[in-house]
Coordinates of C-alpha atoms and ligand atoms in Angstrom, one line a residue:
X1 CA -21.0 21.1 -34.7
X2 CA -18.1 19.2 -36.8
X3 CA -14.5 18.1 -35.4
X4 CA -13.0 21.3 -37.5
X5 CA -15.0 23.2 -34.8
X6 CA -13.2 21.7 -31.7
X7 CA -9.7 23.2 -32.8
X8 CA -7.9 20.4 -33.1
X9 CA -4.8 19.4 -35.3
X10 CA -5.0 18.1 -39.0
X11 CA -3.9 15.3 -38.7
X12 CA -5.9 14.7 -36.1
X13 CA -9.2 15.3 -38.0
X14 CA -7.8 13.4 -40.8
X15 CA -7.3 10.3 -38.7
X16 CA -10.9 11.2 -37.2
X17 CA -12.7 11.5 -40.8
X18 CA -10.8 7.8 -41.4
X19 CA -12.3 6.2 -38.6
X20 CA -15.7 7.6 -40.1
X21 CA -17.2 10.0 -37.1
X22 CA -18.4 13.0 -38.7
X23 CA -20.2 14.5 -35.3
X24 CA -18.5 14.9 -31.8
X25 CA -20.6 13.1 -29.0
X26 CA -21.6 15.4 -26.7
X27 CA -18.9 14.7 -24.2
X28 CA -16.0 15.5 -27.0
X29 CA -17.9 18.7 -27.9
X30 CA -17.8 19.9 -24.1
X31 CA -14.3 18.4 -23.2
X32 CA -12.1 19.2 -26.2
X33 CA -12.0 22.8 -26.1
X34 CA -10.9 22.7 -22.8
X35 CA -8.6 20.1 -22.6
X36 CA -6.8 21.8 -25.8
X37 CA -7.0 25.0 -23.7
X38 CA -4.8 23.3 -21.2
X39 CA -7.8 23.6 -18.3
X40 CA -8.1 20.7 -15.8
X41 CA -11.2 18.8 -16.8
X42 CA -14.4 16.7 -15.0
X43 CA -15.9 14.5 -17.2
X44 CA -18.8 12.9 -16.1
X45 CA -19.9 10.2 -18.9
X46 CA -20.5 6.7 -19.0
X47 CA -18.4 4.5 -21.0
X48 CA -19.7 3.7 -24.6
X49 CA -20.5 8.1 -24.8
X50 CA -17.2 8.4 -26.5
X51 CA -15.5 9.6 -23.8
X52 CA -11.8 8.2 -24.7
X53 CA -11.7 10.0 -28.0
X54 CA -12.6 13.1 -25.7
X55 CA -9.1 13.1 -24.0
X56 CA -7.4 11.1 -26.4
X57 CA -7.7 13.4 -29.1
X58 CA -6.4 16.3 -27.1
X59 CA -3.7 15.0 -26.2
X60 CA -2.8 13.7 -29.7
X61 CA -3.1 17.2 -30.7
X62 CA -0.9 18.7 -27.8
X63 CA 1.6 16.1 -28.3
X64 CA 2.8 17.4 -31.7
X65 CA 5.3 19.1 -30.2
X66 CA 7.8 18.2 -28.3
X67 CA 9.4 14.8 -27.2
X68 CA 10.2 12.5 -24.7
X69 CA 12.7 12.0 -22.8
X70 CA 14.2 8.2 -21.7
X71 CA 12.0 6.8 -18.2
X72 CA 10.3 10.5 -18.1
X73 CA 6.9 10.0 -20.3
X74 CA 4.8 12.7 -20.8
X75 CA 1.8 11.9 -20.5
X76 CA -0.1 9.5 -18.4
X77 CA -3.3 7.4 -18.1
X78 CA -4.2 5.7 -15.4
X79 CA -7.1 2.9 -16.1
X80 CA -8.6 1.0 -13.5
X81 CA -8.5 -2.6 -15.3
X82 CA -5.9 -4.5 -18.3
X83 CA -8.5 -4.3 -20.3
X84 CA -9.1 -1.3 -20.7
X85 CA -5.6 0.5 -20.5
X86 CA -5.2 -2.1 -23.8
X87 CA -8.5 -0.3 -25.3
X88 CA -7.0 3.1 -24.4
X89 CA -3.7 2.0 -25.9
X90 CA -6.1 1.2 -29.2
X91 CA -7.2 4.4 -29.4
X92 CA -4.1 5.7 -29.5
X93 CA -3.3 4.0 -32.8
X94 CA -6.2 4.5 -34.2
X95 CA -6.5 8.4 -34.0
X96 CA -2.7 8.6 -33.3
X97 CA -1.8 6.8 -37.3
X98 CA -0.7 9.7 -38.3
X99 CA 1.9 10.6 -35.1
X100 CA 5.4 9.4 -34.7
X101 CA 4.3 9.2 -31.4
X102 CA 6.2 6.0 -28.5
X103 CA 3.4 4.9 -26.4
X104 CA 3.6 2.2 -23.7
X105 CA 1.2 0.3 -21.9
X106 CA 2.1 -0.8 -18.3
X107 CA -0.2 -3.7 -17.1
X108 CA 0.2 -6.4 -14.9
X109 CA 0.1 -9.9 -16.4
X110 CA 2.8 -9.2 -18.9
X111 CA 6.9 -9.3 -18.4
X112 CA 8.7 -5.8 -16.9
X113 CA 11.0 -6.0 -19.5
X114 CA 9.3 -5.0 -22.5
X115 CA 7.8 -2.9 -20.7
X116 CA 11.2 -1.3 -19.1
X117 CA 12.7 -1.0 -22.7
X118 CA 9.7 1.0 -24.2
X119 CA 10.4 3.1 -20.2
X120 CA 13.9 3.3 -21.8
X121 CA 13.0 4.8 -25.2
X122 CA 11.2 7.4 -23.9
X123 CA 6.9 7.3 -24.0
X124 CA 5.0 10.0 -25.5
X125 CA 1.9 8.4 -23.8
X126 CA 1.9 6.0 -20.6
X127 CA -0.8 4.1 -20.4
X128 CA -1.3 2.3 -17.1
X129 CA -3.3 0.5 -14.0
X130 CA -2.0 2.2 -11.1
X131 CA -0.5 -1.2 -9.3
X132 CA 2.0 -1.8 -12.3
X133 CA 2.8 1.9 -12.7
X134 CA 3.8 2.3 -9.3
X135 CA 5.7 -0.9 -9.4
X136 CA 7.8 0.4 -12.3
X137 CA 8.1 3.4 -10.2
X138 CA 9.6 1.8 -6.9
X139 CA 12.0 -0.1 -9.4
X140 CA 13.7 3.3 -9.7
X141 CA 12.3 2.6 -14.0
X142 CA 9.9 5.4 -14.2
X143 CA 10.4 8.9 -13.6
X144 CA 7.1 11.3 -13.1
X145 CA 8.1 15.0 -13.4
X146 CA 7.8 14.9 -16.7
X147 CA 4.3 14.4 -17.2
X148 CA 2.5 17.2 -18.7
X149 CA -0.7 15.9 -19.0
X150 CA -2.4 13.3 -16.7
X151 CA -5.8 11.7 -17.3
X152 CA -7.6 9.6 -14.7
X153 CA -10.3 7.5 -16.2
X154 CA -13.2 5.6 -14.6
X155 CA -12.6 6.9 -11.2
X156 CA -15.6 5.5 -9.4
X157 CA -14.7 1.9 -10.3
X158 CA -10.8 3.0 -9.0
X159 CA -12.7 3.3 -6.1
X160 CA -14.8 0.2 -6.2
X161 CA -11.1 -1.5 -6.8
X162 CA -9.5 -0.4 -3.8
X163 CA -7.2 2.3 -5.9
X164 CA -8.0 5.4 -4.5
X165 CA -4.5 5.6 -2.1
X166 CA -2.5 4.5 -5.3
X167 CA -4.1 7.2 -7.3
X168 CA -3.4 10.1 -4.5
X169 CA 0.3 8.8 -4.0
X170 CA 0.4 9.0 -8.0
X171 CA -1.4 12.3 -8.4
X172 CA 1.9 13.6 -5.7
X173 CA 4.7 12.4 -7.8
X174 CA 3.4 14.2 -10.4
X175 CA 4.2 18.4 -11.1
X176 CA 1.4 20.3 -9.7
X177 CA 1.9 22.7 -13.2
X178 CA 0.5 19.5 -14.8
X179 CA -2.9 19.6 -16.6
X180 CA -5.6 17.0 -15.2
X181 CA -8.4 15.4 -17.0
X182 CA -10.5 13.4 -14.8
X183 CA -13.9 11.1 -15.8
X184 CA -16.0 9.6 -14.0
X185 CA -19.7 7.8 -14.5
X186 CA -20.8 8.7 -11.3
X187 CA -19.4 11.1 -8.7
X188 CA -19.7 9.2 -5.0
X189 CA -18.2 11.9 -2.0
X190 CA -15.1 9.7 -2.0
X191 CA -14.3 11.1 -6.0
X192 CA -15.9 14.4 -5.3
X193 CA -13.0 14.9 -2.5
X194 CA -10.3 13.2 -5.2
X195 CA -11.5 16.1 -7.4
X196 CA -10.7 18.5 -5.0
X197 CA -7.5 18.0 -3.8
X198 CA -6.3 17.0 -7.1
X199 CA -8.1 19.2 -9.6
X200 CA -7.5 23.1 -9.8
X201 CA -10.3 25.1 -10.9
X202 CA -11.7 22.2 -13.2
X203 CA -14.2 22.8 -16.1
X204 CA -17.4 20.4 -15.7
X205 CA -18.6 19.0 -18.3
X206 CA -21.8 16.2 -17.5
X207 CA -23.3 14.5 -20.3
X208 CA -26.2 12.7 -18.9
X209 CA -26.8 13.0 -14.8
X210 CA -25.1 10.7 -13.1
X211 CA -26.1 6.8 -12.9
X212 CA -28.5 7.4 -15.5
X213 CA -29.3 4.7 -17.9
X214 CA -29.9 5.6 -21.5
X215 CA -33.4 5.8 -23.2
X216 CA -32.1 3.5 -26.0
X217 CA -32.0 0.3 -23.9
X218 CA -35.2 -2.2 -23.3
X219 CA -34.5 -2.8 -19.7
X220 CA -36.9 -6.0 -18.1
X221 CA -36.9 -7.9 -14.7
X222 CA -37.2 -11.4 -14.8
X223 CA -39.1 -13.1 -11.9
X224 CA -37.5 -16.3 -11.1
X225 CA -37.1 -19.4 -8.8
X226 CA -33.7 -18.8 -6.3
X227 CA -32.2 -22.1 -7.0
X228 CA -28.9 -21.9 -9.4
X229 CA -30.8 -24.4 -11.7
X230 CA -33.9 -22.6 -11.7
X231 CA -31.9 -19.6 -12.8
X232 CA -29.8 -21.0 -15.5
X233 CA -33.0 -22.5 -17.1
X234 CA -35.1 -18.9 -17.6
X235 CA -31.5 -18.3 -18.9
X236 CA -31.9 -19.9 -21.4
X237 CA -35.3 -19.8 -22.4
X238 CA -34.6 -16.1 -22.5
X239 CA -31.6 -16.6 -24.6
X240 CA -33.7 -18.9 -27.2
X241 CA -36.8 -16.5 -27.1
X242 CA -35.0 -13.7 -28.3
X243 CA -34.0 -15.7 -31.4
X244 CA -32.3 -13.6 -34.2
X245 CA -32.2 -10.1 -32.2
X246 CA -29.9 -11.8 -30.1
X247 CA -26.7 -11.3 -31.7
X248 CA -24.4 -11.4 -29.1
X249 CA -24.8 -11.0 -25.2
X250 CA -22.9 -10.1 -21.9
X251 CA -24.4 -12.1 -19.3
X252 CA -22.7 -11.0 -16.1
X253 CA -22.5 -13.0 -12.6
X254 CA -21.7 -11.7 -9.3
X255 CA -19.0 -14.3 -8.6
X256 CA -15.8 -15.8 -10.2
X257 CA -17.3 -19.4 -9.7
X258 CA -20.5 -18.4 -10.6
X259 CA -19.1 -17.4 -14.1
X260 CA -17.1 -20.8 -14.3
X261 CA -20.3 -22.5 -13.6
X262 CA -23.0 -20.9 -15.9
X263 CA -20.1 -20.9 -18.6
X264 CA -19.9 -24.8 -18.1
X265 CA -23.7 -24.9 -18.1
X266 CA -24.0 -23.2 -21.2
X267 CA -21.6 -24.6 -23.3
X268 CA -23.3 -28.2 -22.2
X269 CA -26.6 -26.9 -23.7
X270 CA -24.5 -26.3 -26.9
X271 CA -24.6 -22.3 -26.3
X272 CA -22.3 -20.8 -28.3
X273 CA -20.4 -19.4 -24.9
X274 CA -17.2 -18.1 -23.5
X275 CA -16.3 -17.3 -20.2
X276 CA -14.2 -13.8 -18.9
X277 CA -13.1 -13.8 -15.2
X278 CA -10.0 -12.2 -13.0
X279 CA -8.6 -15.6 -12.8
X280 CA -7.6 -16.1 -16.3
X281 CA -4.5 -14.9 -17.7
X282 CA -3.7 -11.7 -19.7
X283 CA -3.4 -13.3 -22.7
X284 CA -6.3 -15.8 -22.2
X285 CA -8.3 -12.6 -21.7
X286 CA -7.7 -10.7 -24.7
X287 CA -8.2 -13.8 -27.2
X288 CA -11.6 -14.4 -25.5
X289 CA -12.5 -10.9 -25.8
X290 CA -11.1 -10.6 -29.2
X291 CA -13.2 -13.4 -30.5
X292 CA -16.1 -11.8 -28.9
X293 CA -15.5 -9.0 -30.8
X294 CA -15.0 -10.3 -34.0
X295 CA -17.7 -12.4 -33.8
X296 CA -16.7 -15.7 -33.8
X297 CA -18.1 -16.0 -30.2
X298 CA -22.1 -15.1 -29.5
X299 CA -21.8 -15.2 -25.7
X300 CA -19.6 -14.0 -22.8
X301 CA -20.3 -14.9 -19.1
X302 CA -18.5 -12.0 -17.2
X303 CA -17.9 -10.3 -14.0
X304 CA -18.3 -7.4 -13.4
X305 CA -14.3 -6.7 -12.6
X306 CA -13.2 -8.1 -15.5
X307 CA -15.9 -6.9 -18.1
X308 CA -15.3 -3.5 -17.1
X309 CA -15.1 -1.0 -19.6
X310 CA -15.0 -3.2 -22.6
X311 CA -15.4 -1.7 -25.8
X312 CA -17.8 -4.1 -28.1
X313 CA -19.3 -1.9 -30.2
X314 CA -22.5 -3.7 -31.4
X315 CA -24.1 -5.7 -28.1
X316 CA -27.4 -6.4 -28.6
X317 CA -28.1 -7.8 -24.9
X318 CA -27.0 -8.0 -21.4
X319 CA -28.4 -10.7 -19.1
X320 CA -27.8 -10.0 -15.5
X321 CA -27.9 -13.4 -14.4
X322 CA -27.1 -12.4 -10.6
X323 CA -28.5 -9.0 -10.0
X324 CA -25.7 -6.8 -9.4
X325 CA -25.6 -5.9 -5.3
X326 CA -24.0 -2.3 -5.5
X327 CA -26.8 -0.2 -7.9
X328 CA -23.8 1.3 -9.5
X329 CA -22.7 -2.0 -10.9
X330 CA -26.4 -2.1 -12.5
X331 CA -25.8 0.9 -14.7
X332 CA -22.2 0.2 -15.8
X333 CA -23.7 -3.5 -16.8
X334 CA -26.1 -2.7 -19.0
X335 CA -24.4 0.5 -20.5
X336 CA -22.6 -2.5 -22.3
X337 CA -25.4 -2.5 -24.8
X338 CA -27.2 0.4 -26.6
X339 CA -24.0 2.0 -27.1
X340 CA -23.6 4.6 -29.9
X341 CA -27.2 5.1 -30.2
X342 CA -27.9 1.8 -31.1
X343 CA -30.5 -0.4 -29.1
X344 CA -29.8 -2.5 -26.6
X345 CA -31.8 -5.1 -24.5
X346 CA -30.9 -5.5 -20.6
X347 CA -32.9 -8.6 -19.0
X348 CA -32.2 -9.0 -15.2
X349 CA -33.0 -12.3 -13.1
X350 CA -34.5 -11.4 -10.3
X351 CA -35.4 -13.9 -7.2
X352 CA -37.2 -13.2 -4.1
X353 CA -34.1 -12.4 -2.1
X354 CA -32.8 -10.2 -4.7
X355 CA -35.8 -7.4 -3.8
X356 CA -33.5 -5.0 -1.7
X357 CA -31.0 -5.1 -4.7
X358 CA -33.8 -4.2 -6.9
X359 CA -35.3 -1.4 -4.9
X360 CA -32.3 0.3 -4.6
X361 CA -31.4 0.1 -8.4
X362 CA -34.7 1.6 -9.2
X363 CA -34.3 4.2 -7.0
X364 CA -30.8 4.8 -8.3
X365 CA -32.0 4.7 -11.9
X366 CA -34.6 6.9 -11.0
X367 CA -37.5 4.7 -12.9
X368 CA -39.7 1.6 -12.6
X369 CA -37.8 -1.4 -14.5
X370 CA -41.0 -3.1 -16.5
X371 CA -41.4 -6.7 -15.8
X372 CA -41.3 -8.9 -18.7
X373 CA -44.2 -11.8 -17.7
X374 CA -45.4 -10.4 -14.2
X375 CA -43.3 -9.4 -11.0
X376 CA -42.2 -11.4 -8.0
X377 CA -45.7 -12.6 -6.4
X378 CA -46.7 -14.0 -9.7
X379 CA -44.0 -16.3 -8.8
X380 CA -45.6 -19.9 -8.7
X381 CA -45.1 -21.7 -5.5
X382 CA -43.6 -25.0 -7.5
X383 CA -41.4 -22.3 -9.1
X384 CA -39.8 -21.3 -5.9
X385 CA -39.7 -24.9 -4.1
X386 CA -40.2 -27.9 -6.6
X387 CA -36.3 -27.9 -7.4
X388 CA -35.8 -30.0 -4.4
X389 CA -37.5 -32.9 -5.9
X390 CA -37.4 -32.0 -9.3
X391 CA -34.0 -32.5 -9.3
X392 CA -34.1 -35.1 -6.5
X393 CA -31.7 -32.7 -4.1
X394 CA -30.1 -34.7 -1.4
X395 CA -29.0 -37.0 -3.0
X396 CA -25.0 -38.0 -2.6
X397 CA -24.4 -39.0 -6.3
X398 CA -25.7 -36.0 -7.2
X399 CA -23.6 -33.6 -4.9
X400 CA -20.5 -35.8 -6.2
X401 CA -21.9 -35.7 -10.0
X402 CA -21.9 -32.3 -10.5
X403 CA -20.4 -29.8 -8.5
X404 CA -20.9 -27.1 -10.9
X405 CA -24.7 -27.2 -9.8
X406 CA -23.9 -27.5 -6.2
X407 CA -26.4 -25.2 -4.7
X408 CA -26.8 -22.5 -2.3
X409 CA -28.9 -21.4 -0.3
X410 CA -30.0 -17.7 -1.4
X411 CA -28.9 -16.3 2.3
X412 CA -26.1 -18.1 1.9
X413 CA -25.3 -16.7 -2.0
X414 CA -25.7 -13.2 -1.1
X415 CA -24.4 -13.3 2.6
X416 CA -21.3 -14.4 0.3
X417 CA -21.4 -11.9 -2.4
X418 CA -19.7 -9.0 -0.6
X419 CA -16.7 -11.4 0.2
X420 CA -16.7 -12.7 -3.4
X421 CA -16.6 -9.1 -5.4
X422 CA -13.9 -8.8 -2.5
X423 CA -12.1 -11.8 -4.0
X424 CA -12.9 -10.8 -7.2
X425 CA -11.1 -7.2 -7.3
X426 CA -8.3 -8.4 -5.1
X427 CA -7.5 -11.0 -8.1
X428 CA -7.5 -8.0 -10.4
X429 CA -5.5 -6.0 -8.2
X430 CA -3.2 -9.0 -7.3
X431 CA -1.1 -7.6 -10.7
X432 CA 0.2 -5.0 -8.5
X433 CA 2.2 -7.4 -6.3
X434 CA 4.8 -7.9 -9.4
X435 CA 5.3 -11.6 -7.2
X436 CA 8.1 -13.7 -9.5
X437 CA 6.1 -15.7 -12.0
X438 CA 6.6 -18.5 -9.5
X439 CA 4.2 -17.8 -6.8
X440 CA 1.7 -17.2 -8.8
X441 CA 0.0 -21.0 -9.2
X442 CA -0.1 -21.2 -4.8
X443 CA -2.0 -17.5 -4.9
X444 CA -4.2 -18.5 -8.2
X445 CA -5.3 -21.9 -6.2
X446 CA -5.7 -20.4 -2.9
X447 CA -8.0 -17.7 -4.4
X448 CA -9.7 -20.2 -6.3
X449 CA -10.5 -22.3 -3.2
X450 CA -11.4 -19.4 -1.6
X451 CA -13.8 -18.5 -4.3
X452 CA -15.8 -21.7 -4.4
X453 CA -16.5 -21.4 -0.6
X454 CA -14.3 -24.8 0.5
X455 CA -12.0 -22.6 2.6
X456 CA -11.3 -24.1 5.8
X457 CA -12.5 -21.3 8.4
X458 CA -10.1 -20.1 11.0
X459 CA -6.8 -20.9 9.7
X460 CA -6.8 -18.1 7.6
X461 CA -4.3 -19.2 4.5
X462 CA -2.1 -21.5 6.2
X463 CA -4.6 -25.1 6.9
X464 CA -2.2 -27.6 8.0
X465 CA -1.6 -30.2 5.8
X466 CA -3.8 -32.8 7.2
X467 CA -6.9 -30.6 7.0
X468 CA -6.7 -31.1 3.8
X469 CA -6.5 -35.3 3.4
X470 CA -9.4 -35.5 1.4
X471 CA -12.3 -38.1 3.5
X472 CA -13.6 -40.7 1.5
X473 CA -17.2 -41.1 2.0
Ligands
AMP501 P1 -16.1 5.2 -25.4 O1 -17.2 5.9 -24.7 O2 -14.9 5.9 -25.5 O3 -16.0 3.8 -24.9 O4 -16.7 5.1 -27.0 C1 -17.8 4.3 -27.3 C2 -17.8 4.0 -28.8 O5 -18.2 5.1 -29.6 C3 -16.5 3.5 -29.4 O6 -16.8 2.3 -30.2 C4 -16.0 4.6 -30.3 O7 -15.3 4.1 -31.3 C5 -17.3 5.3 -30.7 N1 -17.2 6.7 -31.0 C6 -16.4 7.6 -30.3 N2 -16.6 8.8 -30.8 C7 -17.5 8.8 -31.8 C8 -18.2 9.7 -32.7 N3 -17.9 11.0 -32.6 N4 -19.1 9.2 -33.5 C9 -19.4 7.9 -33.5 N5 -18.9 7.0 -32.7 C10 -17.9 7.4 -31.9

């Protein structure tokens, strides 16, 4: 099957044959006649199947005729993170070069008033996370009822991020004559139920069963010692013993601090590293991640909020440096590399504690993950324990020296790592609050404190002052 098969618009195909495809992905070949049909669509695909271009083109196609009116867009997608509403928004130009078309990209981070005056014009395509849309919407900027066409992408990780009531009060302000296309990797009973009341008589298209991991990508657990230290070294004898195949890497952490920390690590080993977490700002994000992509950086520590859904073509590895705690997470991780048919390596560090966290991704995965030098009781004992006096733990200089490597205890780490993805998403999400510019550096340092565990417990955000006298020891 070729594009010319799917029904779409010249100059859609000819902005298609530019950017080189010559064969639809599966997911495009399902979708497109449907979505050009006008039917509500379920798309179940992982990112990295080519599942933008799916709706994307579609719409480009649809969008020929016609035009927008000022604050009414006609078309909207909602994306669960900045990141990628921007990748959406890249799409668009891409396949859309030969369009007059006004897009605009609501996302938290930047100022309203670009963003109003592009509202003002009039947007062919609203691209959006679903805290800054709504935000536009209660400042009277943004009118709904004109949206034809709505897409709703990633919907398991709107989920994961706490959007699901933003999507349904969305989904109401919009016509019920509108057409819906709706993706998802996985479909948890939460999204099935979105589909439902949302969807009307939707065509199903599945391109590989859900939380599946493709075939294409080396996957190996790493045994290792519990301690932080103990963790960041196999890091990086990992790193040096893939030599050359390792072009660039993901290695994703579990925690904001945890990303700060192994991103410090790194760079003092001389790794070529750079560091991606909800705490940095919009635009701090996207040169990182642009320098990633270009190349100029061979590394990226990342959680799993903020990596989401990136679009770097050509990763060669994924290190899961903590193991991810919801089995989901797992698959969306290492779907980072192997994309386009390409191979991919995915190397996961694995400590005694992390065994319920394994199980349950092998059972989600549906397969045995192969070792890479022996499993968990070829651990050495002096593997698991000698860190103590290794390192000579204990000791006060030490604690003050370096609080990067200020350890944990693995109970401690994972009773923690609920509350920290917690933290993590509500950063992300704090975009929504469209707070003055002002606030921002008390919420950035509370979350931050809050994120390295020094909270003081029972005074919820408001410690009196002299709680926080530091003691000299
Ligand atoms: P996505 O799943 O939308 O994140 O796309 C994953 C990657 O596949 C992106 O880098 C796309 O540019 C690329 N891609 C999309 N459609 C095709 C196609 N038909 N042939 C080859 N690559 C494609």
């Amino acid at each position: 099957m070729t594009f010319s098969d799917l029904g779409l618009s010249q100059k859609v195909l000819s902005a298609v044959a530019d950017a080189g495809y010559t064969q639809p992905t599966p997911i495009q070949a399902g979708a497109i006649p449907h979505a050009l049909g006008g039917k509500d669509v379920l798309g179940i695909a992982q990112t990295g199947t080519g599942k933008t271009a799916s709706f994307v083109l579609p719409m480009l196609t649809r969008l020929e005729r016609g035009r927008a009116r000022a604050r009414m867009p006609r078309t909207l997608i909602l994306e669960p993170t900045r990141e990628l509403a921007a990748q959406v928004e890249e799409n668009f130009v891409k396949y859309g070069k030969n369009h007059r078309l006004n897009i605009a990209l609501l996302i938290g981070g930047v100022s309203f008033d670009e963003q109003e005056k592009k509202l003002e014009r009039g947007a062919d395509v609203l691209i959006a996370t679903p805290g800054r849309l709504l935000d536009h919407f209660e400042r009277g900027k943004l009118l709904l009822t004109g949206v034809d066409i709505l897409v709703i992408d990633e919907a398991d990780r709107m989920l994961d991020m706490g959007f699901i009531p933003d999507i349904e009060r969305i989904c109401k302000l919009i016509p019920f004559t509108r057409q819906t296309l709706f993706f998802s990797a996985t479909m948890p009973p939460e999204i099935t139920k979105l589909t439902q009341q949302f969807l009307q008589a939707p065509v199903r298209v599945e391109v590989s069963k859900p939380a599946t991991t493709a075939t294409n990508i080396t996957q190996r657990f790493v045994k290792c010692g519990n301690k932080p230290w103990d963790k960041r070294d196999r890091l990086r004898k990992l790193i040096d013993a893939e030599g050359d195949t390792l072009k660039n890497a993901i290695i994703f952490c579990n925690r904001k601090s945890e990303v700060a920390t192994l991103f410090r690590s790194l760079v003092r080993h001389e790794y070529d590293a750079g560091a991606l977490h909800g705490d940095m700002d919009q635009r701090a994000r996207m040169t990182m991640l642009e320098n990633f992509r270009k190349g100029n950086l061979k590394l990226l520590v990342a959680s799993d909020v903020a990596a989401r859904g990136l679009d770097i073509p050509a990763v060669s590895h994924v290190f899961n440096f903590d193991i991810p705690t919801h089995a989901d997470d797992y698959v969306h991780r290492i779907g980072r590399t192997g994309r386009a048919g390409r191979d991919g390596k995915a190397f996961t560090l694995i400590t005694k504690a992390d065994r319920k966290y394994m199980d349950s991704i092998e059972k989600l995965i549906g397969q045995d993950v192969e070792w890479l030098d022996g499993d968990l009781t070829t651990l050495q004992a002096d593997e698991m324990s000698s860190t103590e006096e290794k390192r000579g733990r204990g000791s006060s200089r030490r604690t003050v020296k370096k609080d990067a490597e200020t350890p944990e205890s693995p109970e401690a780490t994972q009773g923690s790592d609920r509350k920290a993805r917690k933290e993590d998403i509500k950063s992300d999400n704090s975009e929504r609050k469209g707070k003055p510019q002002s606030a921002e550096p008390r919420r950035e340092n509370r979350r931050k404190s809050r994120d390295d565990d020094n909270t003081t417990v029972g005074f919820g955000d408001d410690v009196p002052a002299f709680m926080k006298i530091p003691v000299k020891t």
